[in-house]
Amino acid sequence: MNTKQHMNESTTNAVATAFACPQCGESAISTSIQRDKFVYGTGNSAVELTVELPVRHCNDCDIHYLDSEAEDIKHEAVCRHLGVLPPAAIVNIRKKHSLSRAAFAKITGLGEASLGRWEKGINIQNIGNDRYIRLLEDPRVMQQLREVTMSAESRPLQRKSNVLPFRKLEITKEVLQRKAGFRLRPAA
């Protein structure tokens, strides 16, 4: 969905949804779409991005404000600039496989907390994780990962033959004498 389509849907939703003014609590809110420019990054890597944002206006107390929808639009613009999936696309891939976040994380090896932050737009995944998530859209890849996960869970833990079992250390006079030789002493 492009930004213009997103804006049209947002405007339609604004009319259908009752917003409450954050200042006075009234619901006489109108929405206008305004072009906004913001800087993403710092130093030489800073870029100016342009978005179309829904600006809310309370007709009762006459304030103009942005809400979470505007923040989501800015986040998606940054994702597009970086060439990574936006939060909604990550959620859609997970839901395509009918998996909870915990199950998806277990099968893929991704951290559940990281996945949650990406899906909520708190953080943006790095390019490596983004490419991995894109591969996960393919049902064959997910099936292979499910099989690997189930196979690993069904195998009993095996002790490596070159690892010796723990043995009990007997405390003898000789051990105590050696221990006494390892005291910390002040430097001269």
mmCIF file of C-alpha atoms in Angstrom:
data_model
loop_
_atom_site.group_PDB
_atom_site.id
_atom_site.type_symbol
_atom_site.label_atom_id
_atom_site.label_comp_id
_atom_site.label_asym_id
_atom_site.label_seq_id
_atom_site.Cartn_x
_atom_site.Cartn_y
_atom_site.Cartn_z
ATOM 1 C CA MET A 1 0.000 0.000 0.000
ATOM 2 C CA ASN A 2 1.474 3.341 -0.922
ATOM 3 C CA THR A 3 1.356 6.432 1.295
ATOM 4 C CA LYS A 4 -1.443 8.070 -0.672
ATOM 5 C CA GLN A 5 -3.646 4.968 -0.320
ATOM 6 C CA HIS A 6 -2.770 4.843 3.376
ATOM 7 C CA MET A 7 -3.778 8.507 3.745
ATOM 8 C CA ASN A 8 -7.083 7.974 1.981
ATOM 9 C CA GLU A 9 -7.883 5.078 4.279
ATOM 10 C CA SER A 10 -6.768 7.130 7.283
ATOM 11 C CA THR A 11 -9.051 9.996 6.341
ATOM 12 C CA THR A 12 -11.960 7.615 5.892
ATOM 13 C CA ASN A 13 -11.220 5.967 9.232
ATOM 14 C CA ALA A 14 -10.942 9.344 10.950
ATOM 15 C CA VAL A 15 -14.522 10.131 10.017
ATOM 16 C CA ALA A 16 -15.752 6.716 11.177
ATOM 17 C CA THR A 17 -13.725 6.640 14.397
ATOM 18 C CA ALA A 18 -14.514 8.887 17.344
ATOM 19 C CA PHE A 19 -11.307 10.563 18.461
ATOM 20 C CA ALA A 20 -11.041 12.209 21.831
ATOM 21 C CA CYS A 21 -9.062 15.407 22.139
ATOM 22 C CA PRO A 22 -6.012 14.868 24.381
ATOM 23 C CA GLN A 23 -6.489 18.338 25.881
ATOM 24 C CA CYS A 24 -10.228 18.698 26.521
ATOM 25 C CA GLY A 25 -11.510 15.148 25.941
ATOM 26 C CA GLU A 26 -14.197 16.237 23.494
ATOM 27 C CA SER A 27 -14.804 14.295 20.293
ATOM 28 C CA ALA A 28 -15.427 17.138 17.836
ATOM 29 C CA ILE A 29 -12.270 16.268 15.888
ATOM 30 C CA SER A 30 -11.581 16.912 12.223
ATOM 31 C CA THR A 31 -8.641 15.546 10.258
ATOM 32 C CA SER A 32 -6.627 17.157 7.505
ATOM 33 C CA ILE A 33 -3.723 15.673 5.578
ATOM 34 C CA GLN A 34 -0.556 17.745 5.595
ATOM 35 C CA ARG A 35 2.845 17.203 4.033
ATOM 36 C CA ASP A 36 5.613 16.973 6.628
ATOM 37 C CA LYS A 37 9.370 16.759 6.272
ATOM 38 C CA PHE A 38 11.564 15.268 8.968
ATOM 39 C CA VAL A 39 15.221 14.334 9.292
ATOM 40 C CA TYR A 40 16.223 10.720 9.855
ATOM 41 C CA GLY A 41 19.773 9.915 10.943
ATOM 42 C CA THR A 42 22.670 12.059 12.052
ATOM 43 C CA GLY A 43 25.731 13.684 10.543
ATOM 44 C CA ASN A 44 26.600 12.805 6.961
ATOM 45 C CA SER A 45 24.064 9.962 6.914
ATOM 46 C CA ALA A 46 21.101 12.232 7.777
ATOM 47 C CA VAL A 47 18.356 12.359 5.162
ATOM 48 C CA GLU A 48 15.181 14.374 4.873
ATOM 49 C CA LEU A 49 12.064 12.267 4.405
ATOM 50 C CA THR A 50 8.659 13.567 3.307
ATOM 51 C CA VAL A 51 5.363 12.082 4.442
ATOM 52 C CA GLU A 52 1.670 12.924 4.332
ATOM 53 C CA LEU A 53 0.363 13.009 7.912
ATOM 54 C CA PRO A 54 -3.147 13.122 9.355
ATOM 55 C CA VAL A 55 -3.291 16.229 11.544
ATOM 56 C CA ARG A 56 -6.149 16.238 14.043
ATOM 57 C CA HIS A 57 -7.940 19.450 14.996
ATOM 58 C CA CYS A 58 -10.215 19.804 17.994
ATOM 59 C CA ASN A 59 -13.060 22.142 17.089
ATOM 60 C CA ASP A 60 -13.842 22.780 20.780
ATOM 61 C CA CYS A 61 -10.443 23.860 22.159
ATOM 62 C CA ASP A 62 -8.799 24.649 18.798
ATOM 63 C CA ILE A 63 -5.618 22.586 19.144
ATOM 64 C CA HIS A 64 -3.885 20.734 16.314
ATOM 65 C CA TYR A 65 -2.074 17.488 17.138
ATOM 66 C CA LEU A 66 -0.557 14.317 15.735
ATOM 67 C CA ASP A 67 -1.417 10.896 17.103
ATOM 68 C CA SER A 68 -0.022 7.367 16.891
ATOM 69 C CA GLU A 69 -1.211 7.012 13.300
ATOM 70 C CA ALA A 70 1.154 9.821 12.276
ATOM 71 C CA GLU A 71 4.023 8.173 14.167
ATOM 72 C CA ASP A 72 3.300 4.880 12.370
ATOM 73 C CA ILE A 73 3.415 6.668 9.009
ATOM 74 C CA LYS A 74 6.794 8.219 9.855
ATOM 75 C CA HIS A 75 8.119 4.826 11.002
ATOM 76 C CA GLU A 76 6.999 3.219 7.726
ATOM 77 C CA ALA A 77 8.754 5.998 5.784
ATOM 78 C CA VAL A 78 11.994 5.231 7.614
ATOM 79 C CA CYS A 79 11.559 1.512 6.884
ATOM 80 C CA ARG A 80 11.038 2.280 3.179
ATOM 81 C CA HIS A 81 14.152 4.470 3.187
ATOM 82 C CA LEU A 82 16.190 1.669 4.801
ATOM 83 C CA GLY A 83 14.681 -0.975 2.497
ATOM 84 C CA VAL A 84 13.291 -3.109 5.330
ATOM 85 C CA LEU A 85 9.842 -4.466 6.097
ATOM 86 C CA PRO A 86 7.516 -2.217 8.082
ATOM 87 C CA PRO A 87 5.927 -3.573 11.289
ATOM 88 C CA ALA A 88 2.616 -4.557 9.668
ATOM 89 C CA ALA A 89 4.417 -6.702 7.071
ATOM 90 C CA ILE A 90 6.276 -8.600 9.803
ATOM 91 C CA VAL A 91 3.028 -9.237 11.657
ATOM 92 C CA ASN A 92 1.394 -10.398 8.405
ATOM 93 C CA ILE A 93 4.180 -12.909 7.716
ATOM 94 C CA ARG A 94 3.836 -14.364 11.223
ATOM 95 C CA LYS A 95 0.044 -14.488 10.989
ATOM 96 C CA LYS A 96 0.236 -16.047 7.525
ATOM 97 C CA HIS A 97 1.648 -19.100 9.298
ATOM 98 C CA SER A 98 -1.006 -18.870 12.059
ATOM 99 C CA LEU A 99 1.625 -18.587 14.764
ATOM 100 C CA SER A 100 1.747 -16.676 18.007
ATOM 101 C CA ARG A 101 4.755 -14.483 18.532
ATOM 102 C CA ALA A 102 6.209 -17.019 20.981
ATOM 103 C CA ALA A 103 5.761 -19.941 18.570
ATOM 104 C CA PHE A 104 7.188 -17.966 15.642
ATOM 105 C CA ALA A 105 10.220 -17.005 17.733
ATOM 106 C CA LYS A 106 10.768 -20.593 18.856
ATOM 107 C CA ILE A 107 10.628 -21.989 15.325
ATOM 108 C CA THR A 108 12.763 -19.271 13.722
ATOM 109 C CA GLY A 109 15.267 -18.717 16.502
ATOM 110 C CA LEU A 110 14.474 -14.999 16.557
ATOM 111 C CA GLY A 111 14.186 -13.429 19.978
ATOM 112 C CA GLU A 112 10.574 -13.060 21.046
ATOM 113 C CA ALA A 113 11.245 -9.650 22.615
ATOM 114 C CA SER A 114 13.047 -8.417 19.470
ATOM 115 C CA LEU A 115 10.224 -9.674 17.296
ATOM 116 C CA GLY A 116 7.729 -7.823 19.495
ATOM 117 C CA ARG A 117 9.697 -4.577 19.236
ATOM 118 C CA TRP A 118 9.852 -4.890 15.425
ATOM 119 C CA GLU A 119 6.126 -5.655 15.176
ATOM 120 C CA LYS A 120 5.202 -2.703 17.419
ATOM 121 C CA GLY A 121 7.528 -0.298 15.592
ATOM 122 C CA ILE A 122 9.665 0.328 18.672
ATOM 123 C CA ASN A 123 12.833 -0.771 16.861
ATOM 124 C CA ILE A 124 13.762 -1.460 13.251
ATOM 125 C CA GLN A 125 15.317 -4.823 12.403
ATOM 126 C CA ASN A 126 18.765 -4.896 10.826
ATOM 127 C CA ILE A 127 19.118 -5.878 7.176
ATOM 128 C CA GLY A 128 20.193 -9.455 8.009
ATOM 129 C CA ASN A 129 17.115 -10.138 10.128
ATOM 130 C CA ASP A 130 14.958 -8.396 7.545
ATOM 131 C CA ARG A 131 16.198 -10.714 4.793
ATOM 132 C CA TYR A 132 15.615 -13.725 7.047
ATOM 133 C CA ILE A 133 12.038 -12.600 7.790
ATOM 134 C CA ARG A 134 11.412 -12.158 4.061
ATOM 135 C CA LEU A 135 12.528 -15.761 3.481
ATOM 136 C CA LEU A 136 10.133 -16.892 6.206
ATOM 137 C CA GLU A 137 7.198 -15.782 4.081
ATOM 138 C CA ASP A 138 7.769 -18.889 1.928
ATOM 139 C CA PRO A 139 5.744 -21.780 3.429
ATOM 140 C CA ARG A 140 8.457 -24.265 2.385
ATOM 141 C CA VAL A 141 11.065 -22.435 4.465
ATOM 142 C CA MET A 142 8.771 -22.400 7.490
ATOM 143 C CA GLN A 143 8.010 -26.092 7.048
ATOM 144 C CA GLN A 144 11.708 -26.919 7.024
ATOM 145 C CA LEU A 145 12.250 -24.848 10.169
ATOM 146 C CA ARG A 146 9.306 -26.572 11.889
ATOM 147 C CA GLU A 147 10.840 -29.954 11.047
ATOM 148 C CA VAL A 148 14.261 -28.907 12.337
ATOM 149 C CA THR A 149 12.723 -27.571 15.547
ATOM 150 C CA MET A 150 10.656 -30.716 16.136
ATOM 151 C CA SER A 151 13.644 -32.940 15.372
ATOM 152 C CA ALA A 152 15.866 -31.056 17.813
ATOM 153 C CA GLU A 153 13.200 -31.209 20.535
ATOM 154 C CA SER A 154 12.696 -34.944 20.126
ATOM 155 C CA ARG A 155 16.396 -35.826 20.430
ATOM 156 C CA PRO A 156 17.587 -36.645 23.947
ATOM 157 C CA LEU A 157 20.560 -34.673 25.185
ATOM 158 C CA GLN A 158 23.686 -36.747 24.720
ATOM 159 C CA ARG A 159 26.866 -36.321 26.686
ATOM 160 C CA LYS A 160 29.918 -35.889 24.492
ATOM 161 C CA SER A 161 32.373 -38.731 25.000
ATOM 162 C CA ASN A 162 35.356 -36.410 25.428
ATOM 163 C CA VAL A 163 33.753 -34.603 28.375
ATOM 164 C CA LEU A 164 34.663 -36.103 31.716
ATOM 165 C CA PRO A 165 32.072 -36.208 34.473
ATOM 166 C CA PHE A 166 32.603 -34.039 37.536
ATOM 167 C CA ARG A 167 34.529 -35.643 40.333
ATOM 168 C CA LYS A 168 34.461 -34.765 43.951
ATOM 169 C CA LEU A 169 37.528 -32.889 45.187
ATOM 170 C CA GLU A 170 38.754 -34.104 48.517
ATOM 171 C CA ILE A 171 40.058 -31.393 50.797
ATOM 172 C CA THR A 172 43.410 -32.577 52.082
ATOM 173 C CA LYS A 173 46.240 -30.831 53.874
ATOM 174 C CA GLU A 174 48.087 -30.654 50.551
ATOM 175 C CA VAL A 175 45.148 -28.896 48.847
ATOM 176 C CA LEU A 176 44.886 -26.419 51.731
ATOM 177 C CA GLN A 177 48.615 -25.692 51.568
ATOM 178 C CA ARG A 178 48.420 -25.008 47.819
ATOM 179 C CA LYS A 179 45.410 -22.760 48.400
ATOM 180 C CA ALA A 180 47.349 -20.759 51.005
ATOM 181 C CA GLY A 181 50.050 -20.025 48.408
ATOM 182 C CA PHE A 182 47.519 -18.135 46.247
ATOM 183 C CA ARG A 183 46.769 -15.311 48.652
ATOM 184 C CA LEU A 184 46.708 -11.809 47.300
ATOM 185 C CA ARG A 185 49.594 -9.737 48.562
ATOM 186 C CA PRO A 186 50.082 -5.977 48.288
ATOM 187 C CA ALA A 187 52.489 -4.872 45.585
ATOM 188 C CA ALA A 188 55.860 -3.691 46.846
#
